[in-house]
Short mmCIF file of N, CA and C in Angstrom, two decimals:
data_model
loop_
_atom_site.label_atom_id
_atom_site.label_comp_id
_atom_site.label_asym_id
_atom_site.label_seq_id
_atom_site.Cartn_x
_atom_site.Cartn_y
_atom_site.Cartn_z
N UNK L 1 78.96 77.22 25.27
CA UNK L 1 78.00 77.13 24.19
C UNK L 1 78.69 76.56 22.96
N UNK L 2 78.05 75.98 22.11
CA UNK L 2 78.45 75.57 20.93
C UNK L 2 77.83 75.83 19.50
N UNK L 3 78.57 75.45 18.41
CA UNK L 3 78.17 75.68 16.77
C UNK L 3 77.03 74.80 16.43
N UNK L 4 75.90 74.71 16.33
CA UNK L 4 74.69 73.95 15.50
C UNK L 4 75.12 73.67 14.25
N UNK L 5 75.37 72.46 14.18
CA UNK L 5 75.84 72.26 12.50
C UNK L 5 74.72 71.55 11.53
N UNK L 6 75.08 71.53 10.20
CA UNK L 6 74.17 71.08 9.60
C UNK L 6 73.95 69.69 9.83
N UNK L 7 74.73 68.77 10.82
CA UNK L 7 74.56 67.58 11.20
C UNK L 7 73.54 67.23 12.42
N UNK L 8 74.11 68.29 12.76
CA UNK L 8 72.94 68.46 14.29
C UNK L 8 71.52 68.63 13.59
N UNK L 9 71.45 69.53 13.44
CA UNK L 9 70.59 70.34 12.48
C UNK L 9 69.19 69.40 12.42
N UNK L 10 70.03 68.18 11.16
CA UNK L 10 68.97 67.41 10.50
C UNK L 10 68.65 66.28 11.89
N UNK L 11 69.98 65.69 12.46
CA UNK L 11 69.56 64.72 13.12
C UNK L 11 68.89 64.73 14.74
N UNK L 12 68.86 66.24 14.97
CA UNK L 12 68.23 66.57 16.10
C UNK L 12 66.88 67.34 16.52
N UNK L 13 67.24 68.25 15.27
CA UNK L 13 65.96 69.54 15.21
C UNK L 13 65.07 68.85 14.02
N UNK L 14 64.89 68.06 13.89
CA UNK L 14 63.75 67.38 12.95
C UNK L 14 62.35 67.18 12.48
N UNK L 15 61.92 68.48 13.62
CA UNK L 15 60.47 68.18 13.37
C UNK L 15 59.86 70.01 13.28
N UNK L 16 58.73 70.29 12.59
CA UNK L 16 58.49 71.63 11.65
C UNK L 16 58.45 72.60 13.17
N UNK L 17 58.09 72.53 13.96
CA UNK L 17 58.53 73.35 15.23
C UNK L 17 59.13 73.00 16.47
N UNK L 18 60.52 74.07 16.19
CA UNK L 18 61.95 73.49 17.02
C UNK L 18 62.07 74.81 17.75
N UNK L 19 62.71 74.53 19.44
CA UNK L 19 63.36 75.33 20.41
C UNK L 19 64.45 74.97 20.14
N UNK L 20 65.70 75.46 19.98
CA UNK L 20 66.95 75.62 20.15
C UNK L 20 67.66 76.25 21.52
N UNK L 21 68.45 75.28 22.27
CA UNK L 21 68.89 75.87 23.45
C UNK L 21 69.74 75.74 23.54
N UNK L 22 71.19 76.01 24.16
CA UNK L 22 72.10 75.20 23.77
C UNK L 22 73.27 75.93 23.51
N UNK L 23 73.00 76.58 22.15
CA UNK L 23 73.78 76.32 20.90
C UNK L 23 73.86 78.08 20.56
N UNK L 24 75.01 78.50 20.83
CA UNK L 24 75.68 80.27 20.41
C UNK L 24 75.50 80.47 19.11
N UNK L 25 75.85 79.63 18.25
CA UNK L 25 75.61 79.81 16.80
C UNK L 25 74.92 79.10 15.83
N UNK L 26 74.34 79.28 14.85
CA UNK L 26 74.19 78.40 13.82
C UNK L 26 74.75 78.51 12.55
N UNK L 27 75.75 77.18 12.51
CA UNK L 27 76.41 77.19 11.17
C UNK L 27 75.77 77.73 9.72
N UNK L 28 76.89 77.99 9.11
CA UNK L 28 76.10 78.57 7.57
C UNK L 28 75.49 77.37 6.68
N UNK L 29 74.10 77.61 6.63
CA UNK L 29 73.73 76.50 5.66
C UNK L 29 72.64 75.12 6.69
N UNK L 30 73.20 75.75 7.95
CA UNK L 30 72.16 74.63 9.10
C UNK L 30 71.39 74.21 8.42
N UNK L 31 70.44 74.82 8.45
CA UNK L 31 69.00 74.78 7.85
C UNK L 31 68.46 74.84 6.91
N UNK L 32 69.66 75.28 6.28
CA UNK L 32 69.41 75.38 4.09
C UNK L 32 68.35 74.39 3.70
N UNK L 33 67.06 74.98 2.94
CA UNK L 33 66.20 74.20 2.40
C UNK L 33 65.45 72.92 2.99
N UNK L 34 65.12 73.75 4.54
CA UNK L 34 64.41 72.62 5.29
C UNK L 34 62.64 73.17 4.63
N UNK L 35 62.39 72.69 4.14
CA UNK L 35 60.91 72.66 3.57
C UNK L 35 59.67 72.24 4.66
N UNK L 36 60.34 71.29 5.91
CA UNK L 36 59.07 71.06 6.56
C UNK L 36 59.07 72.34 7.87
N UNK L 37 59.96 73.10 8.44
CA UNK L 37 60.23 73.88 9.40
C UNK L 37 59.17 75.22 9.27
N UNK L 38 58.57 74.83 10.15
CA UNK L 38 57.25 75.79 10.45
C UNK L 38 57.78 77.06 11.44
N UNK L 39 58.20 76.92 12.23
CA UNK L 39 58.08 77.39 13.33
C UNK L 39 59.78 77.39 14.24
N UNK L 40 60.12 78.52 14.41
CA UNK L 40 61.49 78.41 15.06
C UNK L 40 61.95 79.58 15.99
N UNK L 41 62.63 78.97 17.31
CA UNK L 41 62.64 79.59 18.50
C UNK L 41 63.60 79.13 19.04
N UNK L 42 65.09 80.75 18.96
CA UNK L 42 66.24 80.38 19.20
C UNK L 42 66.56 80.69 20.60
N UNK L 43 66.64 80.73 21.74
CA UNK L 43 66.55 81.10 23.02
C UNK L 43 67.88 81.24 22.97
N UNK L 44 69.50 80.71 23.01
CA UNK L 44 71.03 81.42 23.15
C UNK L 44 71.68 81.65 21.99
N UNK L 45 70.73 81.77 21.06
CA UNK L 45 71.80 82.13 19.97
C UNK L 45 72.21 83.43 19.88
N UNK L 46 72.85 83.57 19.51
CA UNK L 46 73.89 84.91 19.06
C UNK L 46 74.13 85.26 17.79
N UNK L 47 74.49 84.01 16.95
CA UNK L 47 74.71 84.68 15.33
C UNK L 47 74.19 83.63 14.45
N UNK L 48 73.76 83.76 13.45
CA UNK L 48 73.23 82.89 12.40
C UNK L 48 73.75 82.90 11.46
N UNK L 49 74.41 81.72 10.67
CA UNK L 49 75.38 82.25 9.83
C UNK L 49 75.10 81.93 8.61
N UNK L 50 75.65 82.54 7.62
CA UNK L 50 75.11 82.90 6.35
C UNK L 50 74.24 81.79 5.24
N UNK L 51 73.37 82.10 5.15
CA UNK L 51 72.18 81.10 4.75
C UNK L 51 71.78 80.11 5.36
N UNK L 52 71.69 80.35 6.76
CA UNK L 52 71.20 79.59 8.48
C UNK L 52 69.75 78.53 8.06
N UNK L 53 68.95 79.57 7.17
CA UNK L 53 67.76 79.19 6.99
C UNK L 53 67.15 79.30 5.91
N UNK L 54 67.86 80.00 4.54
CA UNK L 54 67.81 79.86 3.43
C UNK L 54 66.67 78.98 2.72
N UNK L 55 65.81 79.50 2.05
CA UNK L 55 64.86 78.71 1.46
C UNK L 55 63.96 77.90 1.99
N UNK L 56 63.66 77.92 3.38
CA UNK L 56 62.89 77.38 4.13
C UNK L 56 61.70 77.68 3.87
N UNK L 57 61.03 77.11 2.67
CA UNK L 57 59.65 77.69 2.17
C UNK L 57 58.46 78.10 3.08
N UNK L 58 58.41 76.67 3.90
CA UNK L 58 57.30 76.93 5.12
C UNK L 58 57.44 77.76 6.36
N UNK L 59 58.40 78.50 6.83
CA UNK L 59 58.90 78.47 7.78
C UNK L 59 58.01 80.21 7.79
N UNK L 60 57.34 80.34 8.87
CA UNK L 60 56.24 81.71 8.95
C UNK L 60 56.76 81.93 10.38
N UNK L 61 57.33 82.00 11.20
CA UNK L 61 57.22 82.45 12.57
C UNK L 61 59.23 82.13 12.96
N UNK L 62 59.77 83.09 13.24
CA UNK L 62 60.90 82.87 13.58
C UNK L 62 61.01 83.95 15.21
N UNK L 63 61.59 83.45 16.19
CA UNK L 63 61.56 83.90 17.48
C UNK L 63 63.28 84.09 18.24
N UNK L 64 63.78 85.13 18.11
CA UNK L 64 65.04 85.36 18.70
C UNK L 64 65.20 85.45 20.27
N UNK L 65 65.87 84.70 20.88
CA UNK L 65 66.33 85.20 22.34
C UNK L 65 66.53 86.12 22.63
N UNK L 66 67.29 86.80 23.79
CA UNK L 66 67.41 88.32 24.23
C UNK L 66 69.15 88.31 23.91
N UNK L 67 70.23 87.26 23.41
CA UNK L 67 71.26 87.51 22.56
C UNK L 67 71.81 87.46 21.72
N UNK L 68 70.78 87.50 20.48
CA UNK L 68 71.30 88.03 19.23
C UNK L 68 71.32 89.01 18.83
N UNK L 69 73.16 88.80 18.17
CA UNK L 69 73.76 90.18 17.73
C UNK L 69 73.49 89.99 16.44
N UNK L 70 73.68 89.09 15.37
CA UNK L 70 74.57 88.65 14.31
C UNK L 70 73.73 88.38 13.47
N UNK L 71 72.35 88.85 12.32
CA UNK L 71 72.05 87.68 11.26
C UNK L 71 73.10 87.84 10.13
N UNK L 72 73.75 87.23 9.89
CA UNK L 72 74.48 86.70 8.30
C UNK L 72 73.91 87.17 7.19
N UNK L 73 74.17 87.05 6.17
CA UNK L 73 73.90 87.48 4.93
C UNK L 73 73.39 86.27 3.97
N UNK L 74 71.63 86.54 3.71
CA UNK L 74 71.06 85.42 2.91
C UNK L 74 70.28 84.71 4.47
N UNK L 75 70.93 84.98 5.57
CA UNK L 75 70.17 84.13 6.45
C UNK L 75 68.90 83.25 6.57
N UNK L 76 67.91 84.44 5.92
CA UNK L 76 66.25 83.68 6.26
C UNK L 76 65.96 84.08 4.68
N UNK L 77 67.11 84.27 3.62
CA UNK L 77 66.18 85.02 2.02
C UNK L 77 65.84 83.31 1.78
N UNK L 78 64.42 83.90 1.08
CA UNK L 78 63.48 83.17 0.16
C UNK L 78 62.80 82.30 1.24
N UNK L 79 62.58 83.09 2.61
CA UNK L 79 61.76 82.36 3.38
C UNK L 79 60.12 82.97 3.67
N UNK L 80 59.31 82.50 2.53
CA UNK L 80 58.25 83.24 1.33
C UNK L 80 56.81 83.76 2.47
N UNK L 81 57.32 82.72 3.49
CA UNK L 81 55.70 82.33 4.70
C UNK L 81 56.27 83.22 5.54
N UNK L 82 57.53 83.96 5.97
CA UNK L 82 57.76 84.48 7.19
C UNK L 82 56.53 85.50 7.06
N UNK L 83 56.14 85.60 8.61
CA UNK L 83 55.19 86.72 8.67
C UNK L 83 55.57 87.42 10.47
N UNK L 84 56.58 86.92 11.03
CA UNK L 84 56.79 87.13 12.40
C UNK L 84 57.98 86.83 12.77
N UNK L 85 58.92 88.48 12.96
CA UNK L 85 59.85 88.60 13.39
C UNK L 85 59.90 89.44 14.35
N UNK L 86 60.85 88.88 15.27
CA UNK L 86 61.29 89.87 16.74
C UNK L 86 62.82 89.89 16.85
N UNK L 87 63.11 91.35 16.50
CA UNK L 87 64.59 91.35 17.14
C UNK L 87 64.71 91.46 18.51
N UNK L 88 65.76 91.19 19.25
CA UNK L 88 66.13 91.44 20.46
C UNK L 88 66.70 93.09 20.31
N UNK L 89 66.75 93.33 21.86
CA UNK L 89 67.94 94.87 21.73
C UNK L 89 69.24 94.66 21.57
N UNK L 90 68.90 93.48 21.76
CA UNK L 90 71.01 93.05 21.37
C UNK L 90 71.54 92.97 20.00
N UNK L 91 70.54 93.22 19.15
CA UNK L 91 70.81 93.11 17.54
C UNK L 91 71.52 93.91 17.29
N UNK L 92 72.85 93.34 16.52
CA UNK L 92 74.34 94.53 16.30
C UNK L 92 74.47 94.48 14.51
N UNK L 93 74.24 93.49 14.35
CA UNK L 93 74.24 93.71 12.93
C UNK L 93 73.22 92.76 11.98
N UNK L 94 72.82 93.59 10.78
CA UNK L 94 71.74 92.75 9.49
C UNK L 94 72.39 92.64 8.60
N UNK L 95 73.44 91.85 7.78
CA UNK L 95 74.13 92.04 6.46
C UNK L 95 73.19 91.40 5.61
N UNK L 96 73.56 91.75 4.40
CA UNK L 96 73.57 91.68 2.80
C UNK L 96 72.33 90.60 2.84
N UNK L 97 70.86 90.95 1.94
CA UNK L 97 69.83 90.15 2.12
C UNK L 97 69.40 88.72 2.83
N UNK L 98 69.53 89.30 4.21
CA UNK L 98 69.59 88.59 5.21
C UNK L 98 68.29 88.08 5.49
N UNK L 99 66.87 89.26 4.85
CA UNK L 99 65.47 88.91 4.64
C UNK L 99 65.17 88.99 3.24
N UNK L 100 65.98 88.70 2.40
CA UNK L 100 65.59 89.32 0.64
C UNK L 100 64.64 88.33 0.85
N UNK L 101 63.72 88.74 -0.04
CA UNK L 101 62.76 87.56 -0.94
C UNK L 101 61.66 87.07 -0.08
N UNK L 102 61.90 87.77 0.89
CA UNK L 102 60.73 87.29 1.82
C UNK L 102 59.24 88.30 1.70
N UNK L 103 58.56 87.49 0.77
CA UNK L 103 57.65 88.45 -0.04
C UNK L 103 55.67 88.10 0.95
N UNK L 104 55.53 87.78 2.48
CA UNK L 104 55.08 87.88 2.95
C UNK L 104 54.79 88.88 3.92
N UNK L 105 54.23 89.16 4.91
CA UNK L 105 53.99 90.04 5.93
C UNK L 105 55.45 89.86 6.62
N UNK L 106 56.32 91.14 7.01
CA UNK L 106 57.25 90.74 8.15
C UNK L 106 56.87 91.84 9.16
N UNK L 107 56.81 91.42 10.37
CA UNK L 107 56.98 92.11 11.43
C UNK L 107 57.83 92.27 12.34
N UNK L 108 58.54 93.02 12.79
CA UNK L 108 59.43 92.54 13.65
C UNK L 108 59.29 93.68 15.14
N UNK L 109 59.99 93.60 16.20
CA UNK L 109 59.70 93.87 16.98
C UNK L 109 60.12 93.10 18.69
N UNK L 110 60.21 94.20 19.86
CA UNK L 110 60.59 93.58 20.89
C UNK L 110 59.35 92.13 21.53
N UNK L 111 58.24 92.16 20.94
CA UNK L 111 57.40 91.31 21.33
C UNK L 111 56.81 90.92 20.45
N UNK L 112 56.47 89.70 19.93
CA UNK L 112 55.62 88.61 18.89
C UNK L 112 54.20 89.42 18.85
N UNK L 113 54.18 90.00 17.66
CA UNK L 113 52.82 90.64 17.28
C UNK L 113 52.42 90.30 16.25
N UNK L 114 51.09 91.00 16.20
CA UNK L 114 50.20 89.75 14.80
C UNK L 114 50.53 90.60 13.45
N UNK L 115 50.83 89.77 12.56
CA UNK L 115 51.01 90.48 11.30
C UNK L 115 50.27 91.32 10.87
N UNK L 116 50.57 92.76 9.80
CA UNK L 116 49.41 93.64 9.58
C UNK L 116 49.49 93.09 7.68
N UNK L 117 48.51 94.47 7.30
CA UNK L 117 48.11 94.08 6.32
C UNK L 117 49.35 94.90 5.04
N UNK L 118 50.33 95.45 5.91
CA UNK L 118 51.99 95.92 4.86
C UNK L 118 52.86 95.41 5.84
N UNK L 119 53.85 95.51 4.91
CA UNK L 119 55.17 95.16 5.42
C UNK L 119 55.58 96.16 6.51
N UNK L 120 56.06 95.71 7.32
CA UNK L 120 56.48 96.52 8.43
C UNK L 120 58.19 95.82 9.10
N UNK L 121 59.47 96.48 9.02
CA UNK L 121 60.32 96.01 10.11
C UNK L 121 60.81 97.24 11.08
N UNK L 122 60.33 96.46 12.00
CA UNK L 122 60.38 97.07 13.44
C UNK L 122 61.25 96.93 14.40
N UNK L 123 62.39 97.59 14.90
CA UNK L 123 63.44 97.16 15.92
C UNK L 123 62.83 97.93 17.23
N UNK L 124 63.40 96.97 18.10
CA UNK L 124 62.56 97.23 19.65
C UNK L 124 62.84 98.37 20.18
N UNK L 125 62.17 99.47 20.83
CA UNK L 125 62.68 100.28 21.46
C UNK L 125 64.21 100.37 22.35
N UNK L 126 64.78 101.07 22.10
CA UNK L 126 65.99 101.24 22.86
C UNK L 126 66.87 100.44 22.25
N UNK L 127 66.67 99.99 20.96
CA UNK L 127 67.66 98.91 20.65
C UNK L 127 68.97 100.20 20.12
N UNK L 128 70.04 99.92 21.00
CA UNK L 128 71.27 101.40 20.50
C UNK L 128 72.37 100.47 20.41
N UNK L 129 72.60 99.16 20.17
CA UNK L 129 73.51 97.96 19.88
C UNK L 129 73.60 98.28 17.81
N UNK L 130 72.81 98.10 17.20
CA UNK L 130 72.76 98.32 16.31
C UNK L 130 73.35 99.29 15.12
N UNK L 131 74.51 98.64 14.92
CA UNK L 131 75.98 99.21 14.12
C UNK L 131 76.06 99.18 12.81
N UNK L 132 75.47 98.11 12.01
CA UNK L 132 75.22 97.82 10.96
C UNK L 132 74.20 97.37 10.24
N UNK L 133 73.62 98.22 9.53
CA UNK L 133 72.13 97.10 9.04
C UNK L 133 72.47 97.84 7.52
N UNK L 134 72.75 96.33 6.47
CA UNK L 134 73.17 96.64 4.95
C UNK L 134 71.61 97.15 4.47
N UNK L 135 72.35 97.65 3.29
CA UNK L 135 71.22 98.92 2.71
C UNK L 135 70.25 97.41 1.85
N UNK L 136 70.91 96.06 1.48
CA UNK L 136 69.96 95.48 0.91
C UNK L 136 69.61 93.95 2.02
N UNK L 137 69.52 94.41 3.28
CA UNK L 137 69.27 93.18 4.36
C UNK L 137 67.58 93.09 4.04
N UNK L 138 66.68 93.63 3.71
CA UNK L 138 65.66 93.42 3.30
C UNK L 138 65.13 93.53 1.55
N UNK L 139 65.77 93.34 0.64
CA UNK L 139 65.88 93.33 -0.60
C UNK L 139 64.54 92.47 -0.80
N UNK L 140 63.74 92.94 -1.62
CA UNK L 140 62.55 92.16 -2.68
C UNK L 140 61.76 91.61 -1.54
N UNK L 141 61.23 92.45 -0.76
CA UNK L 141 60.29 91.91 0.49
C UNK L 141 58.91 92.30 -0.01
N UNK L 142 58.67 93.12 -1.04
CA UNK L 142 57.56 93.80 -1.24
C UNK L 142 57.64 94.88 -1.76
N UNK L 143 56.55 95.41 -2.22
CA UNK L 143 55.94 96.75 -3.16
C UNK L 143 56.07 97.82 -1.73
N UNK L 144 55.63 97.47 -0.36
CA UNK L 144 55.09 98.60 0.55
C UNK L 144 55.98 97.92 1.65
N UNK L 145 56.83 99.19 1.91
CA UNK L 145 57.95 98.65 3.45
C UNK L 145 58.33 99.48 4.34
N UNK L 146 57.81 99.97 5.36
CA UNK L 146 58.16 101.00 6.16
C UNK L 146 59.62 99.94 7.32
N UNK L 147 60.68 100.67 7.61
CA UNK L 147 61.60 100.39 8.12
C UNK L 147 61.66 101.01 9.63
N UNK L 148 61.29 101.06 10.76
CA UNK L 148 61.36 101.83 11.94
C UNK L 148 62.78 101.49 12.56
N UNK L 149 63.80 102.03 12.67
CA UNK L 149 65.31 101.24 13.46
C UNK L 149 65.23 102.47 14.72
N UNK L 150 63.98 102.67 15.29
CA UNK L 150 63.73 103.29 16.46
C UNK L 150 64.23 104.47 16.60
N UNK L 151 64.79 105.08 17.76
CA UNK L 151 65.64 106.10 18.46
C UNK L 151 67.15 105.91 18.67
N UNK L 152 67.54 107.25 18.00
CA UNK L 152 68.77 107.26 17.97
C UNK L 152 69.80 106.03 16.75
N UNK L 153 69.23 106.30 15.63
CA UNK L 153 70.25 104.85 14.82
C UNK L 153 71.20 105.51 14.37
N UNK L 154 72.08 104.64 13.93
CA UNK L 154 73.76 105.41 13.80
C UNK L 154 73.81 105.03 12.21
#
């Protein structure tokens, strides 16, 4: 597997809804301030690295494979449209406003569900990988935020 760089990035993943296959990581900054990226679906990634997706104004639907451990810090902040997130059970760590600013519906969860009418983040049942999640990985998401990190969090 290999690093997705911000070269790849622009000259491959170019259009507002992208599958990613391939590729173990994504460099810090990949995706920094892609404004047209609607829609994104990482099938081998593993870690996203720090401000992966940063400011991606449009970007409402983000879709993790079954091996990610890793979001970075700043990863998806100020991505304003997210309304649909799914962690895997393999999620090991959330650092430092990794969702700040994401002042839409987030959902998250083992399966793509429809946004409600509060904030909700949801880790999948049985997810017991989960070692680290920083106290501000969801910073300025909203007025109303229930956090579920399931059974058994450490």
């Amino acid at each position: 597997m290999k690093v997705l760089t911000r070269e790849d990035a622009f000259e491959h993943f170019n259009q507002p809804c992208i599958e990613v296959r391939g590729y173990s990581s994504i460099e810090e900054g990949a995706f920094e301030n892609r404004h047209d990226l609607m829609v994104v679906i990482l099938h081998d990634v593993v870690s996203i690295g720090s401000g992966g997706f940063q400011n991606c104004s449009r970007l409402h639907q983000i879709q993790f494979g079954n091996k990610l451990e890793l979001v970075a810090d700043k990863a998806f902040e100020g991505c304003h449209k997210l309304d649909t997130v799914c962690f895997p059970k393999t999620i090991k760590s959330i650092k430092s406003k990794a969702f700040a600013k994401c002042t839409e519906e987030v959902v998250a969860g083992g399966q793509l569900v429809r946004p409600i009418p509060y904030k909700l983040i949801k880790f999948v049942k049985g997810t017991k990988n989960l070692t680290y999640l920083s106290t501000r990985a969801f910073q300025n998401i909203g007025s109303t935020c229930t956090i579920d990190l399931g059974p058994n969090p450490k």
